[in-house]
Amino acid sequence: MFSPKTGLALLLSFSVMMPFTAANAEDTPYTVTDGTHLDAESYNGFKLYRNWCARCHGTYGQGMVGPNLADSLGVISKEEFFDTVENGKSGTIGSMPAWSSNPKVMAGREQLYRYLKARSDGAIGEIKPKKAK
Ligand code: HEC
């Protein structure tokens, strides 16, 4: 029967499981192994990031003239991310260029999002990631 003790045990096991059950492909669009290796898509995102975004947002997204994107990605939605990258953004911090005429960045928005989401979740730190084999 359902005793208070079983209830507590269920509650405990549920809260322990939460971080894992809450994760799905949409929430966690990357795979990090050993804290250093990224799946191929996310790794390409890092390379794109380094080529086009790092000069304003810092080597690993930690912020410079542009805001800290590891923080931002915990706040803005994926749609907002895609939209900002496509159309740019002028606000209180400064001006972010639009990337709509850059086919590499436009095609790589999903990969950029994956890398920055991994940074935002703390799955990968402010380190140079490696590509998982
Ligand atoms: C020339 C500098 C510059 C470059 C290059 C640049 N950004 Fe930005 N970005 C900014 C600035 C400045 C802002 C803040 C605009 C504001 O709100 O005042 C910003 C804002 C953003 C935001 C919105 C953050 C938020 O919290 O709303 C995202 C997302 C973003 N940038 C992604 C990127 C990505 C991805 C790239 C590379 C493809 C990139 N940026 C390249 C300067 C830059």
Coordinates of N, CA and C and ligand atoms in Angstrom, one line a residue:
M1 N 0.8 -1.2 0.0 CA 0.0 0.0 0.0 C 0.9 1.3 0.0
F2 N 0.2 2.4 -0.2 CA 0.9 3.6 -0.3 C 1.1 4.3 1.0
S3 N 2.3 4.1 1.6 CA 2.6 4.6 2.9 C 3.3 6.0 2.8
P4 N 3.3 6.8 3.8 CA 4.1 8.0 3.7 C 5.5 7.8 3.4
K5 N 6.0 6.6 3.9 CA 7.4 6.3 3.6 C 7.7 6.0 2.1
T6 N 6.8 5.3 1.5 CA 6.9 5.1 0.0 C 6.8 6.4 -0.7
G7 N 5.9 7.2 -0.2 CA 5.7 8.5 -0.8 C 7.0 9.3 -0.8
L8 N 7.6 9.3 0.3 CA 8.9 10.1 0.5 C 10.0 9.5 -0.5
A9 N 10.0 8.1 -0.5 CA 11.0 7.5 -1.3 C 10.8 7.8 -2.8
L10 N 9.5 7.8 -3.2 CA 9.2 8.2 -4.6 C 9.6 9.6 -4.9
L11 N 9.3 10.5 -3.9 CA 9.6 11.9 -4.1 C 11.1 12.1 -4.3
L12 N 11.8 11.4 -3.4 CA 13.3 11.5 -3.5 C 13.8 11.0 -4.8
S13 N 13.4 9.8 -5.2 CA 13.9 9.3 -6.4 C 13.5 10.1 -7.6
F14 N 12.4 10.7 -7.5 CA 11.9 11.6 -8.6 C 12.8 12.8 -8.7
S15 N 13.1 13.5 -7.6 CA 13.9 14.7 -7.6 C 15.4 14.4 -8.0
V16 N 15.8 13.2 -7.7 CA 17.2 12.8 -8.2 C 17.2 12.6 -9.7
M17 N 16.1 12.1 -10.2 CA 16.0 11.8 -11.6 C 15.8 13.0 -12.5
M18 N 15.2 14.0 -11.9 CA 14.7 15.2 -12.6 C 15.7 15.7 -13.7
P19 N 17.0 16.0 -13.3 CA 17.9 16.6 -14.3 C 18.0 15.8 -15.5
F20 N 17.9 14.5 -15.4 CA 18.0 13.6 -16.6 C 16.7 13.5 -17.4
T21 N 15.6 13.4 -16.7 CA 14.4 13.2 -17.4 C 14.0 14.6 -18.1
A22 N 14.4 15.7 -17.5 CA 14.0 17.0 -18.1 C 14.8 17.2 -19.4
A23 N 15.9 16.5 -19.6 CA 16.7 16.7 -20.8 C 16.0 16.0 -22.0
N24 N 15.9 16.6 -23.1 CA 15.5 16.0 -24.3 C 16.3 16.6 -25.4
A25 N 16.1 16.1 -26.6 CA 17.0 16.5 -27.7 C 16.9 18.0 -28.0
E26 N 15.7 18.6 -27.7 CA 15.5 20.0 -28.0 C 16.3 20.9 -26.9
D27 N 16.2 20.4 -25.6 CA 16.8 21.1 -24.6 C 18.4 21.0 -24.6
T28 N 18.8 19.8 -25.0 CA 20.2 19.5 -25.0 C 20.6 19.1 -26.5
P29 N 20.8 20.1 -27.3 CA 21.1 19.8 -28.7 C 22.6 19.5 -29.0
Y30 N 23.3 19.1 -28.0 CA 24.7 18.9 -28.1 C 25.1 17.7 -27.3
T31 N 26.3 17.1 -27.6 CA 26.9 16.1 -26.7 C 28.3 16.5 -26.4
V32 N 28.6 16.5 -25.1 CA 29.9 16.8 -24.6 C 30.4 15.5 -23.9
T33 N 31.6 15.1 -24.3 CA 32.3 13.9 -23.7 C 33.5 14.4 -22.9
D34 N 33.7 13.9 -21.7 CA 34.9 14.3 -20.9 C 35.0 15.8 -20.6
G35 N 34.0 16.5 -20.8 CA 34.1 18.0 -20.6 C 34.9 18.7 -21.6
T36 N 35.4 18.0 -22.7 CA 36.3 18.7 -23.6 C 35.9 18.4 -25.1
H37 N 35.2 17.3 -25.3 CA 34.9 16.9 -26.7 C 33.5 17.1 -27.1
L38 N 33.3 17.8 -28.2 CA 32.0 18.1 -28.7 C 31.6 17.2 -29.9
D39 N 30.3 16.9 -30.0 CA 29.9 16.2 -31.2 C 30.2 17.1 -32.5
A40 N 30.2 16.5 -33.7 CA 30.6 17.2 -34.9 C 29.8 18.5 -35.1
E41 N 28.5 18.4 -35.0 CA 27.7 19.6 -35.2 C 28.1 20.8 -34.3
S42 N 28.1 20.5 -33.0 CA 28.5 21.5 -32.1 C 29.9 22.0 -32.3
Y43 N 30.8 21.1 -32.7 CA 32.2 21.5 -32.9 C 32.2 22.5 -34.1
N44 N 31.5 22.2 -35.2 CA 31.4 23.1 -36.3 C 30.9 24.5 -35.8
G45 N 29.9 24.4 -34.9 CA 29.4 25.7 -34.3 C 30.5 26.5 -33.7
F46 N 31.3 25.8 -32.9 CA 32.5 26.5 -32.3 C 33.4 27.1 -33.3
K47 N 33.6 26.4 -34.4 CA 34.5 27.0 -35.5 C 33.9 28.2 -36.1
L48 N 32.6 28.1 -36.4 CA 31.9 29.3 -37.0 C 31.9 30.4 -36.0
Y49 N 31.6 30.1 -34.7 CA 31.6 31.1 -33.7 C 33.0 31.8 -33.6
R50 N 34.1 31.0 -33.7 CA 35.4 31.6 -33.6 C 35.7 32.5 -34.8
N51 N 35.2 32.1 -36.0 CA 35.4 32.9 -37.2 C 34.6 34.2 -37.2
W52 N 33.4 34.1 -36.8 CA 32.5 35.3 -37.0 C 32.0 36.0 -35.8
C53 N 32.1 35.5 -34.7 CA 31.4 36.1 -33.5 C 32.4 36.4 -32.4
A54 N 33.5 35.7 -32.3 CA 34.4 35.8 -31.1 C 35.0 37.2 -30.9
R55 N 35.2 37.9 -32.0 CA 35.9 39.2 -31.9 C 35.0 40.1 -31.1
C56 N 33.7 39.9 -31.1 CA 32.9 40.8 -30.3 C 32.4 40.2 -29.0
H57 N 32.1 38.9 -29.1 CA 31.5 38.2 -27.9 C 32.5 37.4 -27.1
G58 N 33.8 37.5 -27.4 CA 34.9 36.9 -26.6 C 35.2 35.5 -27.1
T59 N 36.4 35.0 -26.9 CA 36.9 33.7 -27.5 C 35.9 32.6 -27.3
Y60 N 35.3 32.5 -26.1 CA 34.4 31.4 -25.8 C 33.0 31.8 -25.4
G61 N 32.7 33.0 -25.9 CA 31.3 33.5 -25.6 C 31.1 34.3 -24.3
Q62 N 32.3 34.5 -23.6 CA 32.2 35.1 -22.3 C 31.9 36.6 -22.3
G63 N 31.8 37.2 -23.5 CA 31.5 38.6 -23.6 C 32.7 39.5 -23.8
M64 N 32.5 40.6 -24.5 CA 33.5 41.6 -24.7 C 32.8 42.9 -25.1
V65 N 32.9 43.4 -26.3 CA 32.0 44.5 -26.7 C 30.5 44.0 -26.8
G66 N 30.4 42.8 -27.2 CA 29.1 42.2 -27.2 C 28.8 41.4 -25.9
P67 N 27.5 41.2 -25.6 CA 27.2 40.5 -24.3 C 27.7 39.1 -24.2
N68 N 27.8 38.6 -23.0 CA 28.1 37.2 -22.7 C 27.0 36.3 -23.3
L69 N 27.4 35.5 -24.3 CA 26.3 34.7 -24.9 C 26.0 33.4 -24.2
A70 N 26.9 33.0 -23.3 CA 26.6 31.8 -22.4 C 25.4 32.3 -21.5
D71 N 25.5 33.5 -21.0 CA 24.3 34.0 -20.2 C 23.1 34.2 -21.1
S72 N 23.3 34.8 -22.2 CA 22.1 35.1 -23.1 C 21.3 33.9 -23.5
L73 N 22.0 32.8 -23.8 CA 21.3 31.6 -24.3 C 20.5 30.9 -23.2
G74 N 20.8 31.3 -21.9 CA 19.9 30.8 -20.9 C 18.6 31.6 -20.8
V75 N 18.6 32.7 -21.5 CA 17.4 33.7 -21.4 C 16.6 33.7 -22.7
I76 N 17.3 33.9 -23.8 CA 16.5 34.0 -25.1 C 16.2 32.7 -25.6
S77 N 15.1 32.7 -26.5 CA 14.7 31.4 -27.1 C 15.5 31.1 -28.3
K78 N 15.4 29.9 -28.8 CA 16.1 29.5 -30.0 C 15.7 30.4 -31.2
E79 N 14.3 30.7 -31.2 CA 13.8 31.6 -32.3 C 14.4 33.0 -32.2
E80 N 14.5 33.5 -31.0 CA 15.2 34.8 -30.8 C 16.6 34.8 -31.3
F81 N 17.3 33.7 -30.9 CA 18.7 33.6 -31.4 C 18.8 33.6 -32.9
F82 N 18.0 32.8 -33.6 CA 18.0 32.7 -35.0 C 17.7 34.1 -35.6
D83 N 16.7 34.8 -35.0 CA 16.3 36.1 -35.5 C 17.4 37.1 -35.3
T84 N 18.0 37.1 -34.2 CA 19.0 38.1 -33.9 C 20.2 38.0 -34.8
V85 N 20.6 36.7 -35.1 CA 21.7 36.4 -35.9 C 21.4 36.9 -37.4
E86 N 20.2 36.6 -37.8 CA 19.8 37.0 -39.2 C 19.7 38.5 -39.3
N87 N 19.0 39.1 -38.4 CA 18.7 40.5 -38.6 C 19.5 41.5 -37.8
G88 N 20.4 41.0 -36.9 CA 21.2 41.9 -36.1 C 20.3 42.5 -34.9
K89 N 21.0 43.3 -34.1 CA 20.2 43.9 -33.0 C 20.9 45.2 -32.5
S90 N 20.2 46.3 -32.4 CA 20.8 47.5 -31.8 C 20.0 47.7 -30.5
G91 N 20.8 47.8 -29.4 CA 20.2 48.0 -28.1 C 21.1 48.9 -27.2
T92 N 20.9 48.6 -25.9 CA 21.6 49.4 -24.9 C 23.1 49.1 -24.9
I93 N 23.5 47.9 -25.3 CA 24.9 47.6 -25.3 C 25.7 48.1 -26.5
G94 N 25.0 48.0 -27.6 CA 25.7 48.4 -28.9 C 24.9 47.9 -30.1
S95 N 25.7 47.6 -31.1 CA 25.1 47.2 -32.4 C 25.6 45.9 -32.9
M96 N 24.8 45.0 -33.1 CA 25.1 43.7 -33.6 C 24.8 43.7 -35.1
P97 N 25.8 43.3 -35.9 CA 25.5 43.3 -37.4 C 24.5 42.2 -37.8
A98 N 23.8 42.4 -38.8 CA 22.9 41.3 -39.4 C 23.8 40.4 -40.2
W99 N 23.5 39.1 -40.2 CA 24.3 38.1 -40.9 C 23.5 37.5 -42.1
S100 N 22.4 38.2 -42.5 CA 21.5 37.6 -43.5 C 22.2 37.5 -44.8
S101 N 23.3 38.3 -45.1 CA 24.0 38.1 -46.4 C 25.2 37.2 -46.3
N102 N 25.4 36.6 -45.1 CA 26.5 35.6 -45.0 C 26.0 34.2 -45.0
P103 N 26.1 33.5 -46.1 CA 25.5 32.2 -46.3 C 26.1 31.2 -45.2
K104 N 27.4 31.3 -44.9 CA 28.0 30.4 -44.0 C 27.4 30.5 -42.6
V105 N 27.2 31.7 -42.1 CA 26.6 32.0 -40.8 C 25.2 31.6 -40.8
M106 N 24.5 31.9 -41.9 CA 23.0 31.6 -42.0 C 22.8 30.1 -42.0
A107 N 23.6 29.4 -42.7 CA 23.5 27.9 -42.8 C 23.9 27.3 -41.5
G108 N 24.8 28.0 -40.7 CA 25.4 27.4 -39.5 C 24.7 27.9 -38.2
R109 N 23.5 28.5 -38.3 CA 22.9 29.0 -37.1 C 22.5 27.9 -36.1
E110 N 22.1 26.7 -36.6 CA 21.8 25.6 -35.8 C 23.0 25.1 -35.0
Q111 N 24.1 25.1 -35.8 CA 25.4 24.6 -35.1 C 25.9 25.6 -34.1
L112 N 25.8 26.9 -34.5 CA 26.2 28.0 -33.5 C 25.4 27.9 -32.3
Y113 N 24.1 27.6 -32.5 CA 23.2 27.5 -31.3 C 23.6 26.3 -30.4
R114 N 23.9 25.2 -31.0 CA 24.3 24.1 -30.3 C 25.5 24.3 -29.4
Y115 N 26.6 24.9 -30.0 CA 27.8 25.2 -29.3 C 27.5 26.2 -28.1
L116 N 26.8 27.2 -28.4 CA 26.5 28.2 -27.4 C 25.6 27.7 -26.3
K117 N 24.7 26.8 -26.6 CA 23.8 26.2 -25.6 C 24.7 25.3 -24.7
A118 N 25.6 24.6 -25.2 CA 26.5 23.8 -24.4 C 27.3 24.7 -23.5
R119 N 27.7 25.9 -24.0 CA 28.4 26.9 -23.1 C 27.5 27.4 -22.0
S120 N 26.3 27.7 -22.4 CA 25.3 28.3 -21.5 C 24.9 27.3 -20.4
D121 N 24.8 26.0 -20.7 CA 24.5 25.0 -19.7 C 25.7 24.6 -18.9
G122 N 26.8 25.1 -19.2 CA 28.1 24.8 -18.5 C 28.6 23.4 -18.8
A123 N 28.1 22.8 -19.9 CA 28.5 21.5 -20.3 C 29.9 21.6 -20.9
I124 N 30.3 22.7 -21.5 CA 31.6 22.9 -21.9 C 32.1 24.3 -21.4
G125 N 33.3 24.4 -20.9 CA 33.7 25.6 -20.2 C 34.4 26.6 -21.2
E126 N 35.1 27.5 -20.6 CA 35.8 28.5 -21.5 C 37.1 27.9 -21.9
I127 N 37.0 26.8 -22.6 CA 38.2 26.1 -23.1 C 38.1 25.9 -24.6
K128 N 39.2 25.6 -25.2 CA 39.1 25.2 -26.7 C 38.6 23.8 -26.8
P129 N 37.4 23.6 -27.3 CA 36.9 22.2 -27.4 C 37.6 21.4 -28.5
K130 N 37.5 20.1 -28.3 CA 38.0 19.2 -29.3 C 36.8 18.5 -30.0
K131 N 37.1 17.9 -31.1 CA 36.0 17.2 -31.8 C 36.0 15.8 -31.4
A132 N 34.9 15.3 -31.0 CA 34.8 13.9 -30.6 C 35.0 12.9 -31.8
K133 N 35.7 11.8 -31.6 CA 35.9 10.9 -32.7 C 34.7 10.1 -33.0
Ligands
HEC1 C1 30.8 43.7 -34.4 C2 30.5 43.0 -33.1 C3 29.6 41.8 -33.1 C4 29.8 40.6 -33.9 C5 30.9 40.3 -34.9 C6 28.7 39.8 -33.4 N1 28.0 40.4 -32.5 FE1 26.4 39.6 -31.5 N2 26.0 41.3 -30.5 C7 26.9 42.4 -30.6 C8 26.4 43.5 -29.7 C9 27.0 44.8 -29.4 C10 25.2 43.0 -29.1 C11 24.2 43.6 -28.1 C12 23.2 44.5 -28.9 C13 22.3 45.2 -27.8 O1 21.3 44.5 -27.4 O2 22.7 46.3 -27.4 C14 25.0 41.6 -29.7 C15 23.9 40.8 -29.4 C16 23.9 39.4 -29.8 C17 22.8 38.5 -29.4 C18 21.6 38.9 -28.5 C19 22.0 38.6 -27.1 C20 20.8 38.9 -26.1 O3 20.9 38.6 -24.9 O4 19.7 39.4 -26.6 C21 23.1 37.3 -29.9 C22 22.3 36.1 -29.8 C23 24.3 37.5 -30.7 N3 24.8 38.8 -30.6 C24 24.9 36.5 -31.4 C25 26.0 36.6 -32.2 C26 26.5 35.6 -33.1 C27 26.0 34.2 -33.1 C28 27.5 36.2 -33.8 C29 28.4 35.5 -34.9 C30 27.6 35.0 -36.0 C31 27.6 37.6 -33.4 N4 26.7 37.8 -32.4 C32 28.6 38.5 -33.9 C33 28.0 42.5 -31.3 C34 28.5 41.6 -32.3

